[in-house]
mmCIF file of C-alpha atoms and ligand atoms in Angstrom:
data_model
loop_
_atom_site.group_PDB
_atom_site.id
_atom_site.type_symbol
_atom_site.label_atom_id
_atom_site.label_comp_id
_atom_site.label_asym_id
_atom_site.label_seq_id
_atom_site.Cartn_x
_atom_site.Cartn_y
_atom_site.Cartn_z
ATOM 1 C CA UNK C 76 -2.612 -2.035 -19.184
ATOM 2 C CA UNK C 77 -1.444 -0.506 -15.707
ATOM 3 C CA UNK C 78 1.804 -0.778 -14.211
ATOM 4 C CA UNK C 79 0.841 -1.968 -10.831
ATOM 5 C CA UNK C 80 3.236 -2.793 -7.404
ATOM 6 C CA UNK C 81 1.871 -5.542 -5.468
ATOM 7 C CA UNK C 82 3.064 -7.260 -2.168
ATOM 8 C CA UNK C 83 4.546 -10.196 -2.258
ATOM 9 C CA UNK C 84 6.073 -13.111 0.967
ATOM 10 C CA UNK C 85 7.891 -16.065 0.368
ATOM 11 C CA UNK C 86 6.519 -18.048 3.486
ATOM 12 C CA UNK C 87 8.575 -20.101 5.747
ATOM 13 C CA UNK C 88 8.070 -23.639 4.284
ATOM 14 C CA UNK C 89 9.560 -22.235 1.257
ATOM 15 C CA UNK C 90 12.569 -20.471 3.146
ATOM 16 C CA UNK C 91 13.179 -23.797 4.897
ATOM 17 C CA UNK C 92 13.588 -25.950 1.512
ATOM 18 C CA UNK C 93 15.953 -22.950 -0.073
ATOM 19 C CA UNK C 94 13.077 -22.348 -2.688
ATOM 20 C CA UNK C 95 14.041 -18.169 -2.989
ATOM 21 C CA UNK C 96 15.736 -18.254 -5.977
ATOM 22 C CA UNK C 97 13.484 -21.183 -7.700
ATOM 23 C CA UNK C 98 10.382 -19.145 -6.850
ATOM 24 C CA UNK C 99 12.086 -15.429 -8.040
ATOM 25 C CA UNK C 100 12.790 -16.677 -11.070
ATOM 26 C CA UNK C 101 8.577 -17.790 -11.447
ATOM 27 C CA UNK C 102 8.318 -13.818 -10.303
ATOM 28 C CA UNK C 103 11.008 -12.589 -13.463
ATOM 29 C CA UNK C 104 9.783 -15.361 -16.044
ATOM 30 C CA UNK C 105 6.377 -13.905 -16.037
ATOM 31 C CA UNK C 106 7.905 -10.329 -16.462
ATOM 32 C CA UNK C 107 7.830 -9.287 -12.584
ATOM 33 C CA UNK C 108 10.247 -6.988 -11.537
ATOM 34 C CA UNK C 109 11.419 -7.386 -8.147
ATOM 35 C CA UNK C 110 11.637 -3.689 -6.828
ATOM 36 C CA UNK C 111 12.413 -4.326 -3.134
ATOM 37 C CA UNK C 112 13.229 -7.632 -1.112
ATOM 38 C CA UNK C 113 14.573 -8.147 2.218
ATOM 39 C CA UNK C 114 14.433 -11.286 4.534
ATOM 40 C CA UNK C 115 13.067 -10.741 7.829
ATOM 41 C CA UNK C 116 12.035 -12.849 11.167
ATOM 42 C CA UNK C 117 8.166 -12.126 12.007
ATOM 43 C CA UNK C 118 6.688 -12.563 15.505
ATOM 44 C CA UNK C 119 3.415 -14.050 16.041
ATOM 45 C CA UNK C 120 2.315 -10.634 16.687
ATOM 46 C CA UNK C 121 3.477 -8.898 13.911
ATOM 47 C CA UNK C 122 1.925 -11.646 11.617
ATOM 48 C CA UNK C 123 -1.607 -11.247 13.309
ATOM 49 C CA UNK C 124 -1.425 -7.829 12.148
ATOM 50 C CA UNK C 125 -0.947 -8.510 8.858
ATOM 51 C CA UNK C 126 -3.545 -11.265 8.922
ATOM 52 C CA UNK C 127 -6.380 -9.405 10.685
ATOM 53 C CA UNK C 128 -8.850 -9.807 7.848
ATOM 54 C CA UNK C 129 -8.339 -13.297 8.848
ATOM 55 C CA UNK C 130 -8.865 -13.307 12.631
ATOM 56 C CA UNK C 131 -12.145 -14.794 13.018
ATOM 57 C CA UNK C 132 -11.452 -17.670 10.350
ATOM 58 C CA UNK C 133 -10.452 -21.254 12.073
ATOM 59 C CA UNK C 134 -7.190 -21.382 10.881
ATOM 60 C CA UNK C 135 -5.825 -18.007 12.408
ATOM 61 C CA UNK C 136 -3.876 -18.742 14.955
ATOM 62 C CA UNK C 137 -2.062 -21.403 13.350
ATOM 63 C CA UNK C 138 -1.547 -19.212 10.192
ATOM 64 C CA UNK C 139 0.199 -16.803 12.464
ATOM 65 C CA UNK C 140 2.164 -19.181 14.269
ATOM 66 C CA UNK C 141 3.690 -20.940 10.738
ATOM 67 C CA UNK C 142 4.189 -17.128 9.383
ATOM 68 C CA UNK C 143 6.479 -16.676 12.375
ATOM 69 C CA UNK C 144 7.928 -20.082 12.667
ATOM 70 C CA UNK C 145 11.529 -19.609 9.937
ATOM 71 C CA UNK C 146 12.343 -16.358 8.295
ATOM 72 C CA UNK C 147 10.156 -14.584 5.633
ATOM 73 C CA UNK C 148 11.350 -12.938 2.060
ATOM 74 C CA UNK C 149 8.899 -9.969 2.055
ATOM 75 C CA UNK C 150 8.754 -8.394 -1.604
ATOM 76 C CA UNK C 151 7.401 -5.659 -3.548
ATOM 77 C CA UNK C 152 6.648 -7.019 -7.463
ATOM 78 C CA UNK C 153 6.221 -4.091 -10.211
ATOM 79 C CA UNK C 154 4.723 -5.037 -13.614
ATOM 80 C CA UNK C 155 1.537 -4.944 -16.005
ATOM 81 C CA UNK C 156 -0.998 -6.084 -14.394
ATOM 82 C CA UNK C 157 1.343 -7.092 -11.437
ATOM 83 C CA UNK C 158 -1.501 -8.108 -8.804
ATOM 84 C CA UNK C 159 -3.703 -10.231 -10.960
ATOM 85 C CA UNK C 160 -0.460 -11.732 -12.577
ATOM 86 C CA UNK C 161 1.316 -12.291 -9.747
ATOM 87 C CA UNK C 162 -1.856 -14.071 -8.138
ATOM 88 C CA UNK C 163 -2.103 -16.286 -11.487
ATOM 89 C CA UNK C 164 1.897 -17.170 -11.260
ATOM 90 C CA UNK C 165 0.938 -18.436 -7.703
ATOM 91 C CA UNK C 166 -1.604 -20.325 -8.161
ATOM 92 C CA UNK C 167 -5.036 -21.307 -5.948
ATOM 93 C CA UNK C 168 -4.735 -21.132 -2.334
ATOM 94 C CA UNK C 169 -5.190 -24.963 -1.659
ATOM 95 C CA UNK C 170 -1.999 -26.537 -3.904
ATOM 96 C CA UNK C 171 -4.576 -29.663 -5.065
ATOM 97 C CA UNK C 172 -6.414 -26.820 -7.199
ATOM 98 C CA UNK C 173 -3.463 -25.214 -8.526
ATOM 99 C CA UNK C 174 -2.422 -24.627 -12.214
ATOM 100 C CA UNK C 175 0.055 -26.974 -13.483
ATOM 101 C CA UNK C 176 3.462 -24.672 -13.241
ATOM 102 C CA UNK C 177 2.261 -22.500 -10.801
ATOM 103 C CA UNK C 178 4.638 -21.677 -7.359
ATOM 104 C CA UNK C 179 1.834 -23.683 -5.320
ATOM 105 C CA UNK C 180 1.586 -26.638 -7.657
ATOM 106 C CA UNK C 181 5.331 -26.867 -7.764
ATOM 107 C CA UNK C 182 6.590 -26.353 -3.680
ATOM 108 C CA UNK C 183 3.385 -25.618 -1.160
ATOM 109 C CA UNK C 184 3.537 -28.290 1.026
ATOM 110 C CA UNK C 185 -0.535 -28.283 1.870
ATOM 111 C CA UNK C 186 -3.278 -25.415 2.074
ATOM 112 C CA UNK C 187 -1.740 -23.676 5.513
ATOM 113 C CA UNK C 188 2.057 -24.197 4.559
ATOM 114 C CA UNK C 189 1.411 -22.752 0.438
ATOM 115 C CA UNK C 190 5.221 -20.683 -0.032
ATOM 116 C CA UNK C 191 3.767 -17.785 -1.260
ATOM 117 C CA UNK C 192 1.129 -14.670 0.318
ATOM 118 C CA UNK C 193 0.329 -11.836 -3.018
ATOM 119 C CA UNK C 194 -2.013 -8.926 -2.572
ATOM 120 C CA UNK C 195 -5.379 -10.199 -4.129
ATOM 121 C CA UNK C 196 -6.626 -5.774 -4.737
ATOM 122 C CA UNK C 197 -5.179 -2.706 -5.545
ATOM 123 C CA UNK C 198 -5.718 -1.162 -1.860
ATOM 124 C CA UNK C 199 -4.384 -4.108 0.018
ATOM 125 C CA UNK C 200 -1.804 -4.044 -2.237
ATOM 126 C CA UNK C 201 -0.763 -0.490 -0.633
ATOM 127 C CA UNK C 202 -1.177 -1.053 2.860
ATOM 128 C CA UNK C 203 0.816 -4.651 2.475
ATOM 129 C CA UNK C 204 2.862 -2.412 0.779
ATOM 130 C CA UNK C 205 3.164 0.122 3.621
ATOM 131 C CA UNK C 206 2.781 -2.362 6.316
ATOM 132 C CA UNK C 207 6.983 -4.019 5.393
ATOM 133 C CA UNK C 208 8.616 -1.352 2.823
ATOM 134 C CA UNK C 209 9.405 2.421 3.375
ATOM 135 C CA UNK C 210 9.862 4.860 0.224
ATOM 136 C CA UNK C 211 13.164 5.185 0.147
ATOM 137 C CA UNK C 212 13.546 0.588 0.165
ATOM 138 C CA UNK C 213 11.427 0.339 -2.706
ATOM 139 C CA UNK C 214 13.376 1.012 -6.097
ATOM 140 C CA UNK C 215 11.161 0.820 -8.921
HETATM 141 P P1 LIG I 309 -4.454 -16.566 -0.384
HETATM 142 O O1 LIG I 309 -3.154 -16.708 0.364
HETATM 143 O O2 LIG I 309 -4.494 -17.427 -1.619
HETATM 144 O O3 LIG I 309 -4.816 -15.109 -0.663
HETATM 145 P P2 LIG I 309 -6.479 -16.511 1.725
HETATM 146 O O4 LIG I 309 -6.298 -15.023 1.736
HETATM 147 O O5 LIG I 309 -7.859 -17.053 1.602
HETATM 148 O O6 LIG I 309 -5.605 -17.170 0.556
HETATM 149 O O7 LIG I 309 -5.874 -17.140 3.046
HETATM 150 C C1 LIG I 309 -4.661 -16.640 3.588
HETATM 151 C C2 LIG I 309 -3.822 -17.799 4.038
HETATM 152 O O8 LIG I 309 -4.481 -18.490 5.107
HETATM 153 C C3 LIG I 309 -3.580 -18.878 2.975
HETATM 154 O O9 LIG I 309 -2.542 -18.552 2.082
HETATM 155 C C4 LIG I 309 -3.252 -20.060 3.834
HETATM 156 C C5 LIG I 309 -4.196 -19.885 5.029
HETATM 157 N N1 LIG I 309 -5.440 -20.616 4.809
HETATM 158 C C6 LIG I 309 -6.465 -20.256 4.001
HETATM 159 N N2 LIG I 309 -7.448 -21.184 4.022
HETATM 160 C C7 LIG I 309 -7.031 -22.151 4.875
HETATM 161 C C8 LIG I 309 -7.572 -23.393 5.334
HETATM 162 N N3 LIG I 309 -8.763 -23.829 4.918
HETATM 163 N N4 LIG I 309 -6.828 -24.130 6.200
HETATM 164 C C9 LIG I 309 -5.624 -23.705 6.640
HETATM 165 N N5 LIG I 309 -5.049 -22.547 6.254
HETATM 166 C C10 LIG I 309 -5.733 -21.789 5.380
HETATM 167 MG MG1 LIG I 310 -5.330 -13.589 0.602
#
């Protein structure tokens, strides 16, 4: 199996209830290393950019507007497998369909408002990468 790095964003309904710690230790129980974390303020902007792939879907513009609403914890994960795994230790998108134990079926709030973003490919895994962390802030 691969050692993979994969992006990771604890959203703002999450850093609202104080979840950070509750949904880090998800991130270390299923053998994720957190390799670089830092807690940042988005603009609306900013967030559009990271949601492009997304602009044309309904729900844009208020995705962007939530992502910008309360501070972020952006987050790069390293581990087997670390995309894939970290997707499965989130759980589905809408929190009704996620796994039992899973970070959505434990603290999203609703579909929009869902606590946690991970890369879903190898590639977008880099560029989310890219798009928050420098070289020298990511210490694997
Ligand atoms: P994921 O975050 O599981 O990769 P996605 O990439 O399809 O899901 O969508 C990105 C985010 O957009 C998702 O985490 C929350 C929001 N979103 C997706 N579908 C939505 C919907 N039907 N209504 C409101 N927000 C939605
Ligand atoms: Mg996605």
């Amino acid at each position: 199996m691969a050692i993979e790095r994969t992006l990771s964003i604890i959203k703002p309904d999450a850093t609202r209830r104080n979840l950070t710690g509750k949904i880090n230790a998800k991130f270390e129980d299923a053998g994720l290393r957190i390799i670089a974390q830092k807690r940042i303020q988005l603009t609306k902007a900013q967030a559009g950019v990271f949601y492009a792939v997304h602009k044309e879907r309904p729900f844009y513009d208020e995705l962007c507007e939530f992502m910008a609403s309360e501070p972020v914890v952006v987050q790069v994960l390293e581990g087997e497998n670390a995309i894939t795994k970290n997707r499965e230790v989130m759980g589905a998108t809408n929190p009704a369909d996620a796994a039992e134990g899973t970070i959505r079926a434990e603290f999203a709030e609703s579909v929009g408002e869902n606590s946690v973003h991970g890369s879903d490919a190898p590639d977008t895994a880099k560029d989310e990468i890219g798009f928050f962390f420098s070289q020298l802030e990511i210490v694997g």
